[in-house]
Structures are given as structure tokens and as C-alpha cells.
Amino acid sequence: MILIRKAHKWIALLLGIQLALWMLSGLGMALLPHDKVAGAHRQSAPEDPLPLARLAPDPVVMPTLPQGTDVRQITLQPLYGMLVYRIETEDGVILSDAVTGAPIGIGEDLAIAIAKSDYSGPGTVKKAEYLSESTLETRNHSDPTWRIDFSDAEATAIYVSAATGEILERRNNYWRAFDVFWMLHIMDYQNRTDFNHPLIVIAALIVLWLGVSGIALWWDSFRARDFNLTRRWLHRNHSIPLSLVDSEGTALKKVETRPLRSLFSTMENLGYPLPSTCGGGGTCGLCRVKVSSDWPIVPADRRQIPETELEAGYRLACQHTIEAPVTVTLPHGLLDAAELDGRVVSATFLTPDMYELRLVLPSPLDFRAGSYLQVEVPPFESHLDKLPLPPTVKSQWEASGTDRTFGTDQNVYRTYSLANAPGEFGNEIILNIRLALAKPDKAGVPVGLGSAYLTSLNRGDKVRLRGPFGDFRVDEEAEELVFIAGGAGIAPIRSMIIDQLRRKKTSRPISFWYGVRTPDHVVYKEDFKSLGDLHQNFSWHVAISDLSEHLDWTGHRGMIHETLRDQFLARHPDLGSCSFYICGPPAMLKATLALLESFEVSKDRIAFDDFGS
Amino acid sequence: MSKKIAFKLRQWHKWLSLAIGGQVLLWLASGVYMVVVDLDFIHGDHLVTNMTEIIEADDEPAVTFAEIVSEYPDATSITLANWVGRPVYRVTSDEGLKLVDAGSGVVLSPIQESDAIAVARFHYTRDNEVRSATLLEDKADAPSEIQSRPLPLWRIDFDDPGSTAFYVSPSDGSLVTRRHTYWRLFDFAWMLHIMDYEERADVNNPLLRIAAGLGLLLSLVGMCLLFFSFRRRGQIAS
């Protein structure tokens, strides 16, 4: 569908104007009354012709035939009170007097008289002009003509053939307007007659696909409920409660909304305009908000939002209407997030599948530890061979069966938590990017777009960012802090711990529980080690889940939540004084939350980052 | 502000396309047919010949104009022409047309089936057989492809791939028009194009006017949307 949408867009850019011109000229021709265009409204009803016998002497002379040319037919007919032979030859038509046998020419006076007898309008003859060549207005005739202009509102011109005295055309401003529309319609700008020329054939064949793709896009743009008219009618006066809360859960607004309107426009009317550049097309992905995981996932959601966020209830506001009471959570900072231009300083692999991207910003970023940034991934295409990856990573990529080529044809946005504490590195920030390769059982799937894109950047390259956003933060009132991180979930946890110990110089007890697959996956070892040495109130614990090949590991083994349970929860005298901060992959997050629930830890003492990265 | 406009425009584009998109597709498809197939071919120029026969001007016809004038005192116009290789007069009066042999003065009209077939064969470029000859007298029985042409007419059907039909006037023996499959398709495309499903002639019908207006609106709204669809990145909040 995205390809069809793209085709529709590009054909429209190329030839949309021509389609609009076809529509405009078609409408113009449909609106101009045909009898006026034909000049019929200014044409007097023809008189009954007189029998020739009344005009003729007895007998009529035989016509004098021209020499040197073949005659097709000869007609004995009246012409303005005279009896004439109209002799049609290979070279044109000549007239001859049937009484005297003399040739007849159509002079100015006769032409005017013929034109006047045909004209029924209010105008008078303004001008008579002899034209030896045909013009745009007499383009279907080769005869020389008399153009007789009348002084009426529509500027009538009657064309009398200078050869036969016949009325060839009745032109007026209706016709002239029609003729311009006709020209635009058939795209023959020179002669306005031919509609089989290559230009229009090519244009028509291309624009046909604009129509076909447009119809195909119905299936992408309409939902079944759009057509449920009875329901719309029944619900027209109902209202549905909508509560708007910020990231801290503080109610911002509780309102009654009109049903079956898009969440996007409802938010706009509430005074919370969501960001968007596509204007509701579902193609920019900026109007993403958290609603409820019960809401259906439409194709546009799937294109713009990673699976983990879909599961957490994130949707594109422009693609959904409000059907039932809903709570909309605005990410912290969504409405006043800034745009930032960062430049790549370095990209260092910390583990086989995670690297640290260091960016420099124009000025130090003011943010709350635990926040995240949105990274713009512009349209790009790349290949594994083009990436400056360490050989181990490359071979891992190849072994995983991940597609070697990857890219996107539109802007997408990915979110990454800030791994540094506020002010830690001056103007610089660090993000932890886990290269999302295919799982062993899913060979051939594409690589994670955001991580692959960032991998392809070089030192000095620009990265467009928005933020900071974030709901994940440390409760400054809590007595004891417990941080739990799994894999790449380390980033916000690192930021929070360093912020607490170094900047806020807290004396609250802090413990950090870190679950990874192998010892090689432990990152920022030195940081945590030196924090532990310097701060009596800080302790950290690592658990390794994949033990088969690492028998020399002497620390904790198993899943991190099991270690947490055995080493901390089961022994702690007062869990009610602890606050928990969790970030990690979905499975780890789920298990840890279930564990805390089983220890009856109150929900408001648990904060977690559900992005799963 | 601008994204609010974009949102509204997109809604309009979507619903307008539902209202008129099908007809726009019909316009495009019928338009493609009409521009792709050559108009002279549609007119059947390839099917006819002998359309500009000359009269032997050197030999004066045995029956003169003067004799025809006195024979038919009500005549309002008299034409001497070649008809299937012989000179004839076509005499017009308020009673209609008559075909008169210029050699003998014998009235040939209304022409019979064999003459009608001879006329059709005389103009037909191919060797295919005549399949049938029908005299159409009643408007109710006549096919719509003769449009507003007056009856009666002989319809001569040829046994050829284009289902060619020639229409011959019984009163003056002339080939009035010719039809074939591609003309009939063109006529159908034309009907779809101007949305006059009855007569296929009225380009001012209200249905067409309304549809063209909606189509114009659809394309204009679409053009405005292009501005938003190609914008890479705009302001965060308006």
C-alpha cells in the first residue's frame, strides 16, 4: 500500500495539474450551453426554400463547366434570390449563374446580405473582412471567407464562404471560451483539432494510474466504521469522556468529546495540537500518543511504530477515532519538545550487538535523567557491506540471516534513551544503540531500521533529534532506590544512577541489578566499579543468563529477576521504603513486574521504561 | 495551523474520492481509449472507397437540368452526381429526396435490397460477404448507432471481424454512414465520458455538470495536499 501511496503522490506531482486542467476544461464545456456555443440562439429560422421552377426562366441554361479539372457534382440551387449552379470540382467549388451562365463571385455586399439574413440577434454589422486563409475559427474549411462581425454582447462573427456563399461558421464568445477549454482538454495547443497526438496519449496513460492508485487507496484510507451510517446517526449526540494526562499521570483535562472524530482533530480542538507534517496521512508518524493497547492496530500504525510500543498502547492519533472512553497520555515534553541537530562524534561497539553513539549538540542539553530522544531516520538505502562494522558484528549479522540490504523510503522516527547523566559530558550526549538483528528463528527479516541507519553514519554526520521526552524518572522523595536493567535497557538506568550519585550527591541507599546474557554484554563496567568504590551507599550486582560457555563466571547466575528475588527482595526488612526503576526487554520487564507484584510492592513505587530497548 | 488545514484537506480528498473517484476513473479509462485509437480509424475511413467519384462532364446527360426542373416543378434543389458508376439526379422537394436516372429519366428510388447491397459493395474496401440487409423503417427497431439520422435506411451487415454495418439511404441511394466495433466502443466511451446514458449527445446534462464540479474539487484538493505530502519536516507545534 505504501508503494501505491507513493505512486499516487508522484504521478500527482508530475501530472496532477493536467488532471485538474482536464477537470476544469471539462466542467467549463459542460457549463457552456451548447446552443449558444453553436450560435444557434442567434440564427434565424430558415425560410422554406422556393421551388426552383419559380426562379427559373424556361429553360435554364446548362452550366459552363471549368476546363482541366474533374467535376464531382453539380447542384442547381437558390442563392439569395438567384438561381445558381454550385459546381464541385477536384479543386474546390465554383458558382455559376443558371440564367446567364456567368460565373458568380461572392462580394462584400452579397456576403453581408447573406450573413444578415442568417442572423437573428440584436446587433448590427460592424465589419466585413475578406480572409484568403483559414483561421482558428474557420479551421475546418479551406475556402476563402468573409468574416462578418456583429455588434452584440457575445461578439458574433458569421463566416460566409467567398466561393459558395454558404454560411460556414457562426462564432461568438461562448464558442471562443469553449474552444479554449477544448484546447486544454485535448492538449493540442496549436491547431486544437487532434486528440491522437503522443503528448495526450502519454499524459492519459500516466494519469490513468493516478485514478487506479487512488481507487486502490480506498482500502487503505477507509475503515468499515466510516460507512456505518446508522451508528453515526444514533451516536451523533452522544459524547465520550476523554481524559488527558501527562507523563506523571497528572490529569490535565477531562472533557466530553464528540464521538467518531479522529483523536488528532479532537486533541487539536482541546488545545493540544499534536505534531504532524503529513496532515493526517499516517505517513509522518509524529502524532503518536499512548492510548490503550486495546485499540486496533491499523497498517499505518504498524509502519510507523515498533512492535513493543504498539503493545504498550501507542497509536497514531490521526488514524483513530474515539469510540469509547479513553485516557490519552502525552509523553513528557511532547508539546514543547525542541528540535536538535546533533553531529556524530564517535560510534563505539560496547558489546557484540550494542554500540555507543556519541553526538555533540550546539549547546548542553537540559533534561531529566531517564528521558529519551526521538531520532529522525530520513529516507535511505544501504547494504551490510557499506557499514563500518567490526568483523565480529558482521559475521554475527550474516549468521543471523538478517537481510543484507535495508532502508526506508520515508521518514521514520525511533526513540532512544539518553545514557549519560545531565551535564556529564558538556555538549555531548550518548545513546546506546542495540543492532536489532533477526532472531535465530526468523531468518530473512529486515534489520532494525533506526539502529541500522545510525550504524551507517560517519563522524561529523548530522542527526536530527527531537526531545527530550520522557516519563521515566527517579522519585526524589523515596528512601531507597532499586535499579533493574536488562541488556540494552542500561541506558536510562546509567543516566539515573550517575545523576543521583555524582550530581545530586544523594546519600540514599542505591542498589543496581543488571541482567545480561554473557560477561561480554556487561557495559560501563568501569563507571559502576568506580561509583561503588567512591560511594558507600551504592552497590551493583550482575547476573549472567547464558552460562553454557562461560564456566569461569563466579558471580550470580540466572535471570536477573531471580537474583533480585533471592539476594534482595526475600531478605529486605522494609520493601515499602524502596522505589523500583526497571528498563529492559519485554520478557524481562514482564517477569520483574510480576515478581514485584508477588512481593506486594505497590504500583506507585515502580517506574519502568516500556520501550524495551 | 497549516497541519489543521492539511488534515481537513485530507478528509475532503478522501470523501470526495469516494463520491466521484469511480467516475474519475471512468473518465480516464474512456479518455485513454479515445486518445489511443486513431480517430480516422474510428470513423471507418479504412472501410470505404469510391467516396469522391467524378461525373463524366464531357458527355451532357441525356436528361438535362431544364427537363428535370419542368418534370419536378416542386424541386428546391437538384444535384447531378455519380451513383455507383452512372449519372443520376438527386431531386429535393418538400416531399423528400428522389433519385432519378440521368440517362433515362426513370425514378430509381426508393432503391431495393439488391441496389442497396450494390451501393454498399461499391464503397466497401474488402471482399467479405454481406451477411444481411435490413430495411429500417421504425425508430423503435433502429439501432442507436444511427443517432438522429432520418429513417428509412438500409442496414447492410458485412461478415467481417469488425462487424461492419453500412447504412444506405433508400431515397437517394447514398452511403449515409458506416459503423464497426471500434466505433461502437468509442461511442460507449463517449457515453461514459459525457455521462448522457440515454442519447449520448447532451454535454450540458446536470449529472455531468455536478460530477465535473466534484472532480475539479477533488483534483484541486489533491494538489493542495501535495504540498504537505512532499514536505520533509515542519514545525513541531503550530
mmCIF file of C-alpha atoms in Angstrom, chain A residues 222-518:
data_model
loop_
_atom_site.group_PDB
_atom_site.id
_atom_site.type_symbol
_atom_site.label_atom_id
_atom_site.label_comp_id
_atom_site.label_asym_id
_atom_site.label_seq_id
_atom_site.Cartn_x
_atom_site.Cartn_y
_atom_site.Cartn_z
ATOM 1 C CA PHE A 222 -11.430 3.920 4.816
ATOM 2 C CA ARG A 223 -12.445 1.833 7.768
ATOM 3 C CA ALA A 224 -15.615 -0.192 7.971
ATOM 4 C CA ARG A 225 -16.950 2.146 10.618
ATOM 5 C CA ASP A 226 -16.749 5.080 8.207
ATOM 6 C CA PHE A 227 -19.709 3.541 6.443
ATOM 7 C CA ASN A 228 -21.751 2.635 9.458
ATOM 8 C CA LEU A 229 -24.159 5.476 8.869
ATOM 9 C CA THR A 230 -26.858 4.270 11.221
ATOM 10 C CA ARG A 231 -24.358 4.139 14.023
ATOM 11 C CA ARG A 232 -23.079 7.590 13.182
ATOM 12 C CA TRP A 233 -26.640 8.847 13.220
ATOM 13 C CA LEU A 234 -27.504 7.199 16.520
ATOM 14 C CA HIS A 235 -24.339 8.452 18.143
ATOM 15 C CA ARG A 236 -24.469 11.962 16.784
ATOM 16 C CA ASN A 237 -25.461 13.490 20.099
ATOM 17 C CA HIS A 238 -23.586 11.172 22.387
ATOM 18 C CA SER A 239 -20.418 12.268 23.995
ATOM 19 C CA ILE A 240 -17.483 10.231 25.165
ATOM 20 C CA PRO A 241 -15.284 11.125 28.121
ATOM 21 C CA LEU A 242 -11.647 11.670 27.338
ATOM 22 C CA SER A 243 -9.034 12.273 29.993
ATOM 23 C CA LEU A 244 -5.758 13.756 29.143
ATOM 24 C CA VAL A 245 -2.888 13.039 31.473
ATOM 25 C CA ASP A 246 0.737 13.999 31.327
ATOM 26 C CA SER A 247 3.602 11.605 31.753
ATOM 27 C CA GLU A 248 3.465 11.833 35.531
ATOM 28 C CA GLY A 249 -0.146 10.765 35.497
ATOM 29 C CA THR A 250 -1.350 14.229 36.425
ATOM 30 C CA ALA A 251 -4.756 14.885 34.909
ATOM 31 C CA LEU A 252 -4.528 17.788 32.513
ATOM 32 C CA LYS A 253 -8.088 17.795 31.330
ATOM 33 C CA LYS A 254 -11.247 15.758 31.471
ATOM 34 C CA VAL A 255 -13.651 16.527 28.671
ATOM 35 C CA GLU A 256 -16.633 15.173 26.837
ATOM 36 C CA THR A 257 -15.769 14.692 23.182
ATOM 37 C CA ARG A 258 -17.874 14.236 20.109
ATOM 38 C CA PRO A 259 -17.818 10.622 19.009
ATOM 39 C CA LEU A 260 -16.348 9.253 15.784
ATOM 40 C CA ARG A 261 -13.984 12.117 15.238
ATOM 41 C CA SER A 262 -10.329 11.475 14.882
ATOM 42 C CA LEU A 263 -8.254 11.653 18.019
ATOM 43 C CA PHE A 264 -5.922 14.015 16.187
ATOM 44 C CA SER A 265 -8.533 16.671 15.494
ATOM 45 C CA THR A 266 -10.094 16.176 18.912
ATOM 46 C CA MET A 267 -6.724 16.906 20.531
ATOM 47 C CA GLU A 268 -6.357 19.937 18.335
ATOM 48 C CA ASN A 269 -9.745 21.264 19.435
ATOM 49 C CA LEU A 270 -8.782 20.693 23.072
ATOM 50 C CA GLY A 271 -5.835 22.992 22.598
ATOM 51 C CA TYR A 272 -3.208 20.241 22.415
ATOM 52 C CA PRO A 273 -2.148 20.214 18.788
ATOM 53 C CA LEU A 274 -0.051 17.128 18.155
ATOM 54 C CA PRO A 275 2.930 17.387 15.857
ATOM 55 C CA SER A 276 2.373 16.276 12.261
ATOM 56 C CA THR A 277 3.907 17.056 8.932
ATOM 57 C CA CYS A 278 1.774 14.830 6.701
ATOM 58 C CA GLY A 279 -1.547 16.221 7.869
ATOM 59 C CA GLY A 280 -3.301 13.027 8.821
ATOM 60 C CA GLY A 281 -1.906 10.789 6.122
ATOM 61 C CA GLY A 282 -0.401 8.374 8.617
ATOM 62 C CA THR A 283 2.948 8.753 6.929
ATOM 63 C CA CYS A 284 4.989 11.019 9.206
ATOM 64 C CA GLY A 285 4.454 9.182 12.483
ATOM 65 C CA LEU A 286 4.750 12.306 14.615
ATOM 66 C CA CYS A 287 1.284 12.290 16.174
ATOM 67 C CA ARG A 288 1.992 9.119 18.149
ATOM 68 C CA VAL A 289 0.363 9.096 21.584
ATOM 69 C CA LYS A 290 -0.270 6.462 24.180
ATOM 70 C CA VAL A 291 -3.893 5.452 24.380
ATOM 71 C CA SER A 292 -4.669 1.819 25.095
ATOM 72 C CA SER A 293 -3.361 -1.483 23.851
ATOM 73 C CA ASP A 294 -6.992 -2.489 23.238
ATOM 74 C CA TRP A 295 -7.241 -0.115 20.306
ATOM 75 C CA PRO A 296 -6.992 -1.873 16.958
ATOM 76 C CA ILE A 297 -3.689 -1.572 15.133
ATOM 77 C CA VAL A 298 -4.099 -0.208 11.611
ATOM 78 C CA PRO A 299 -1.496 -0.627 8.856
ATOM 79 C CA ALA A 300 -0.246 2.938 9.265
ATOM 80 C CA ASP A 301 0.410 2.275 12.975
ATOM 81 C CA ARG A 302 2.412 -0.771 12.052
ATOM 82 C CA ARG A 303 4.504 1.167 9.553
ATOM 83 C CA GLN A 304 5.381 3.924 11.986
ATOM 84 C CA ILE A 305 5.515 2.374 15.441
ATOM 85 C CA PRO A 306 7.730 -0.501 16.604
ATOM 86 C CA GLU A 307 6.012 -3.599 17.919
ATOM 87 C CA THR A 308 6.939 -3.026 21.572
ATOM 88 C CA GLU A 309 5.364 0.399 21.542
ATOM 89 C CA LEU A 310 2.242 -0.906 19.815
ATOM 90 C CA GLU A 311 1.908 -3.427 22.620
ATOM 91 C CA ALA A 312 2.290 -0.637 25.136
ATOM 92 C CA GLY A 313 -0.701 1.140 23.565
ATOM 93 C CA TYR A 314 0.936 3.699 21.323
ATOM 94 C CA ARG A 315 -1.042 4.659 18.219
ATOM 95 C CA LEU A 316 -1.074 7.372 15.555
ATOM 96 C CA ALA A 317 -3.723 9.849 16.645
ATOM 97 C CA CYS A 318 -4.645 10.724 13.066
ATOM 98 C CA GLN A 319 -5.623 7.136 12.250
ATOM 99 C CA HIS A 320 -8.094 6.534 15.048
ATOM 100 C CA THR A 321 -11.460 7.844 16.072
ATOM 101 C CA ILE A 322 -12.678 7.969 19.602
ATOM 102 C CA GLU A 323 -15.280 5.277 20.160
ATOM 103 C CA ALA A 324 -15.125 4.614 23.887
ATOM 104 C CA PRO A 325 -13.928 6.444 26.992
ATOM 105 C CA VAL A 326 -10.197 6.844 26.755
ATOM 106 C CA THR A 327 -7.220 8.178 28.642
ATOM 107 C CA VAL A 328 -4.621 9.798 26.442
ATOM 108 C CA THR A 329 -1.138 10.005 27.890
ATOM 109 C CA LEU A 330 1.016 12.745 26.483
ATOM 110 C CA PRO A 331 4.712 11.929 26.728
ATOM 111 C CA HIS A 332 6.526 14.437 28.881
ATOM 112 C CA GLY A 333 7.675 17.305 26.767
ATOM 113 C CA LEU A 334 5.704 16.285 23.656
ATOM 114 C CA LEU A 335 4.101 19.656 23.241
ATOM 115 C CA ASP A 336 7.194 21.746 23.797
ATOM 116 C CA ALA A 337 9.954 19.458 22.597
ATOM 117 C CA ALA A 338 12.759 21.145 20.757
ATOM 118 C CA GLU A 339 14.397 20.163 17.505
ATOM 119 C CA LEU A 340 18.082 19.488 17.857
ATOM 120 C CA ASP A 341 20.775 18.990 15.311
ATOM 121 C CA GLY A 342 23.430 16.641 16.582
ATOM 122 C CA ARG A 343 26.654 15.570 14.910
ATOM 123 C CA VAL A 344 28.280 12.202 15.248
ATOM 124 C CA VAL A 345 31.439 12.257 17.369
ATOM 125 C CA SER A 346 32.035 8.536 17.616
ATOM 126 C CA ALA A 347 30.391 5.153 17.453
ATOM 127 C CA THR A 348 31.990 2.505 19.682
ATOM 128 C CA PHE A 349 30.874 -1.068 19.971
ATOM 129 C CA LEU A 350 30.452 -1.878 23.651
ATOM 130 C CA THR A 351 29.225 -5.427 23.106
ATOM 131 C CA PRO A 352 28.865 -7.567 20.001
ATOM 132 C CA ASP A 353 25.414 -6.153 19.304
ATOM 133 C CA MET A 354 25.337 -2.781 21.047
ATOM 134 C CA TYR A 355 27.267 0.341 20.391
ATOM 135 C CA GLU A 356 27.551 3.723 21.986
ATOM 136 C CA LEU A 357 26.756 6.635 19.706
ATOM 137 C CA ARG A 358 28.266 9.881 20.913
ATOM 138 C CA LEU A 359 26.735 13.041 19.491
ATOM 139 C CA VAL A 360 27.649 16.666 20.017
ATOM 140 C CA LEU A 361 24.886 19.262 20.257
ATOM 141 C CA PRO A 362 25.162 23.027 19.747
ATOM 142 C CA SER A 363 24.672 23.567 23.494
ATOM 143 C CA PRO A 364 24.339 21.389 26.636
ATOM 144 C CA LEU A 365 21.013 19.573 26.720
ATOM 145 C CA ASP A 366 18.844 20.304 29.708
ATOM 146 C CA PHE A 367 16.967 17.126 30.535
ATOM 147 C CA ARG A 368 15.773 14.913 33.351
ATOM 148 C CA ALA A 369 17.698 11.687 33.853
ATOM 149 C CA GLY A 370 15.724 8.833 32.251
ATOM 150 C CA SER A 371 14.477 10.895 29.293
ATOM 151 C CA TYR A 372 14.611 9.841 25.688
ATOM 152 C CA LEU A 373 15.119 11.495 22.313
ATOM 153 C CA GLN A 374 13.354 10.894 19.023
ATOM 154 C CA VAL A 375 15.784 10.291 16.160
ATOM 155 C CA GLU A 376 14.739 11.070 12.615
ATOM 156 C CA VAL A 377 15.608 8.366 10.124
ATOM 157 C CA PRO A 378 15.386 10.016 6.696
ATOM 158 C CA PRO A 379 14.815 8.010 3.512
ATOM 159 C CA PHE A 380 17.950 5.971 2.870
ATOM 160 C CA GLU A 381 19.147 2.721 1.453
ATOM 161 C CA SER A 382 22.228 0.816 2.500
ATOM 162 C CA HIS A 383 23.879 -2.550 2.464
ATOM 163 C CA LEU A 384 25.756 -4.529 5.033
ATOM 164 C CA ASP A 385 28.989 -4.190 3.049
ATOM 165 C CA LYS A 386 28.845 -0.418 3.321
ATOM 166 C CA LEU A 387 28.733 -0.392 7.115
ATOM 167 C CA PRO A 388 31.890 0.216 9.171
ATOM 168 C CA LEU A 389 31.142 -2.730 11.433
ATOM 169 C CA PRO A 390 33.740 -4.759 13.352
ATOM 170 C CA PRO A 391 34.234 -8.201 11.757
ATOM 171 C CA THR A 392 32.633 -9.969 14.701
ATOM 172 C CA VAL A 393 29.464 -7.928 14.292
ATOM 173 C CA LYS A 394 29.452 -8.518 10.574
ATOM 174 C CA SER A 395 29.733 -12.254 10.934
ATOM 175 C CA GLN A 396 27.020 -12.188 13.564
ATOM 176 C CA TRP A 397 24.796 -10.270 11.131
ATOM 177 C CA GLU A 398 25.461 -12.823 8.432
ATOM 178 C CA ALA A 399 24.891 -15.733 10.794
ATOM 179 C CA SER A 400 21.562 -14.336 11.937
ATOM 180 C CA GLY A 401 20.127 -14.394 8.427
ATOM 181 C CA THR A 402 19.206 -10.722 8.607
ATOM 182 C CA ASP A 403 18.625 -9.073 5.208
ATOM 183 C CA ARG A 404 21.813 -7.509 3.904
ATOM 184 C CA THR A 405 20.083 -4.595 2.263
ATOM 185 C CA PHE A 406 17.909 -2.269 4.251
ATOM 186 C CA GLY A 407 16.424 1.182 4.039
ATOM 187 C CA THR A 408 13.245 3.222 4.107
ATOM 188 C CA ASP A 409 11.540 5.382 1.518
ATOM 189 C CA GLN A 410 10.044 7.776 4.029
ATOM 190 C CA ASN A 411 10.915 9.482 7.297
ATOM 191 C CA VAL A 412 10.536 7.277 10.301
ATOM 192 C CA TYR A 413 11.221 8.127 13.924
ATOM 193 C CA ARG A 414 12.856 5.966 16.545
ATOM 194 C CA THR A 415 13.339 6.698 20.203
ATOM 195 C CA TYR A 416 16.489 6.191 22.266
ATOM 196 C CA SER A 417 17.060 6.873 25.938
ATOM 197 C CA LEU A 418 19.876 9.186 26.891
ATOM 198 C CA ALA A 419 22.597 7.077 28.545
ATOM 199 C CA ASN A 420 24.522 9.991 30.023
ATOM 200 C CA ALA A 421 23.529 11.964 33.083
ATOM 201 C CA PRO A 422 22.595 15.636 32.629
ATOM 202 C CA GLY A 423 25.771 17.702 32.271
ATOM 203 C CA GLU A 424 28.010 14.642 32.318
ATOM 204 C CA PHE A 425 29.837 15.363 29.052
ATOM 205 C CA GLY A 426 29.131 19.054 28.383
ATOM 206 C CA ASN A 427 27.627 19.441 24.928
ATOM 207 C CA GLU A 428 27.875 15.764 24.221
ATOM 208 C CA ILE A 429 25.273 13.074 24.726
ATOM 209 C CA ILE A 430 25.446 9.317 24.383
ATOM 210 C CA LEU A 431 22.852 6.878 23.134
ATOM 211 C CA ASN A 432 23.047 3.100 23.368
ATOM 212 C CA ILE A 433 22.054 1.511 20.096
ATOM 213 C CA ARG A 434 21.363 -2.175 20.013
ATOM 214 C CA LEU A 435 21.688 -3.527 16.491
ATOM 215 C CA ALA A 436 18.346 -5.284 16.016
ATOM 216 C CA LEU A 437 19.303 -8.419 14.103
ATOM 217 C CA ALA A 438 16.949 -11.241 13.262
ATOM 218 C CA LYS A 439 16.308 -13.853 15.901
ATOM 219 C CA PRO A 440 17.644 -17.311 15.003
ATOM 220 C CA ASP A 441 14.136 -18.472 14.115
ATOM 221 C CA LYS A 442 13.343 -15.515 11.899
ATOM 222 C CA ALA A 443 15.949 -15.506 9.162
ATOM 223 C CA GLY A 444 15.440 -13.016 6.362
ATOM 224 C CA VAL A 445 13.720 -10.311 8.372
ATOM 225 C CA PRO A 446 14.979 -6.765 7.931
ATOM 226 C CA VAL A 447 17.383 -5.229 10.389
ATOM 227 C CA GLY A 448 16.006 -2.664 12.860
ATOM 228 C CA LEU A 449 15.776 0.499 10.798
ATOM 229 C CA GLY A 450 16.844 3.025 13.389
ATOM 230 C CA SER A 451 19.851 1.064 14.603
ATOM 231 C CA ALA A 452 20.986 0.207 11.079
ATOM 232 C CA TYR A 453 20.645 3.797 9.936
ATOM 233 C CA LEU A 454 22.674 5.136 12.831
ATOM 234 C CA THR A 455 25.331 2.497 12.156
ATOM 235 C CA SER A 456 25.732 3.809 8.636
ATOM 236 C CA LEU A 457 26.687 7.307 9.850
ATOM 237 C CA ASN A 458 30.226 8.615 9.959
ATOM 238 C CA ARG A 459 31.963 11.076 12.202
ATOM 239 C CA GLY A 460 30.608 14.572 11.548
ATOM 240 C CA ASP A 461 27.321 13.395 10.018
ATOM 241 C CA LYS A 462 24.207 15.246 11.092
ATOM 242 C CA VAL A 463 21.444 13.568 13.114
ATOM 243 C CA ARG A 464 18.101 15.280 13.574
ATOM 244 C CA LEU A 465 16.639 14.824 17.016
ATOM 245 C CA ARG A 466 13.566 15.910 18.926
ATOM 246 C CA GLY A 467 13.111 15.955 22.629
ATOM 247 C CA PRO A 468 13.826 15.393 25.368
ATOM 248 C CA PHE A 469 10.706 13.434 26.211
ATOM 249 C CA GLY A 470 10.096 11.026 28.986
ATOM 250 C CA ASP A 471 8.010 9.690 31.787
ATOM 251 C CA PHE A 472 10.747 7.637 33.387
ATOM 252 C CA ARG A 473 12.237 9.444 36.360
ATOM 253 C CA VAL A 474 13.506 8.986 39.898
ATOM 254 C CA ASP A 475 11.241 9.808 42.810
ATOM 255 C CA GLU A 476 13.248 12.311 44.853
ATOM 256 C CA GLU A 477 11.213 11.508 47.992
ATOM 257 C CA ALA A 478 11.898 7.754 48.079
ATOM 258 C CA GLU A 479 14.115 6.414 50.872
ATOM 259 C CA GLU A 480 15.887 3.679 48.940
ATOM 260 C CA LEU A 481 16.380 3.256 45.193
ATOM 261 C CA VAL A 482 16.485 -0.083 43.361
ATOM 262 C CA PHE A 483 17.525 -0.061 39.694
ATOM 263 C CA ILE A 484 16.980 -3.100 37.500
ATOM 264 C CA ALA A 485 18.324 -3.199 33.927
ATOM 265 C CA GLY A 486 18.336 -5.884 31.270
ATOM 266 C CA GLY A 487 20.630 -5.773 28.230
ATOM 267 C CA ALA A 488 20.316 -2.542 26.299
ATOM 268 C CA GLY A 489 17.924 -1.227 28.945
ATOM 269 C CA ILE A 490 21.037 0.020 30.691
ATOM 270 C CA ALA A 491 20.905 3.495 29.105
ATOM 271 C CA PRO A 492 18.321 5.363 31.236
ATOM 272 C CA ILE A 493 19.417 3.415 34.327
ATOM 273 C CA ARG A 494 23.000 4.539 33.892
ATOM 274 C CA SER A 495 21.812 8.107 33.437
ATOM 275 C CA MET A 496 19.743 7.991 36.618
ATOM 276 C CA ILE A 497 22.382 6.344 38.794
ATOM 277 C CA ILE A 498 25.154 8.723 37.804
ATOM 278 C CA ASP A 499 22.796 11.670 38.174
ATOM 279 C CA GLN A 500 21.834 10.573 41.687
ATOM 280 C CA LEU A 501 25.325 9.867 42.921
ATOM 281 C CA ARG A 502 27.504 12.435 41.198
ATOM 282 C CA ARG A 503 25.255 15.405 40.609
ATOM 283 C CA LYS A 504 22.569 15.137 43.277
ATOM 284 C CA LYS A 505 25.067 13.529 45.721
ATOM 285 C CA THR A 506 22.285 11.538 47.329
ATOM 286 C CA SER A 507 23.025 9.529 50.442
ATOM 287 C CA ARG A 508 20.015 7.242 49.927
ATOM 288 C CA PRO A 509 20.930 3.565 49.589
ATOM 289 C CA ILE A 510 21.079 2.589 45.924
ATOM 290 C CA SER A 511 21.323 -0.920 44.520
ATOM 291 C CA PHE A 512 21.641 -1.799 40.859
ATOM 292 C CA TRP A 513 20.654 -5.179 39.423
ATOM 293 C CA TYR A 514 21.967 -5.812 35.966
ATOM 294 C CA GLY A 515 20.978 -8.824 33.877
ATOM 295 C CA VAL A 516 22.924 -9.726 30.718
ATOM 296 C CA ARG A 517 23.448 -12.794 28.551
ATOM 297 C CA THR A 518 27.208 -13.187 28.843
#
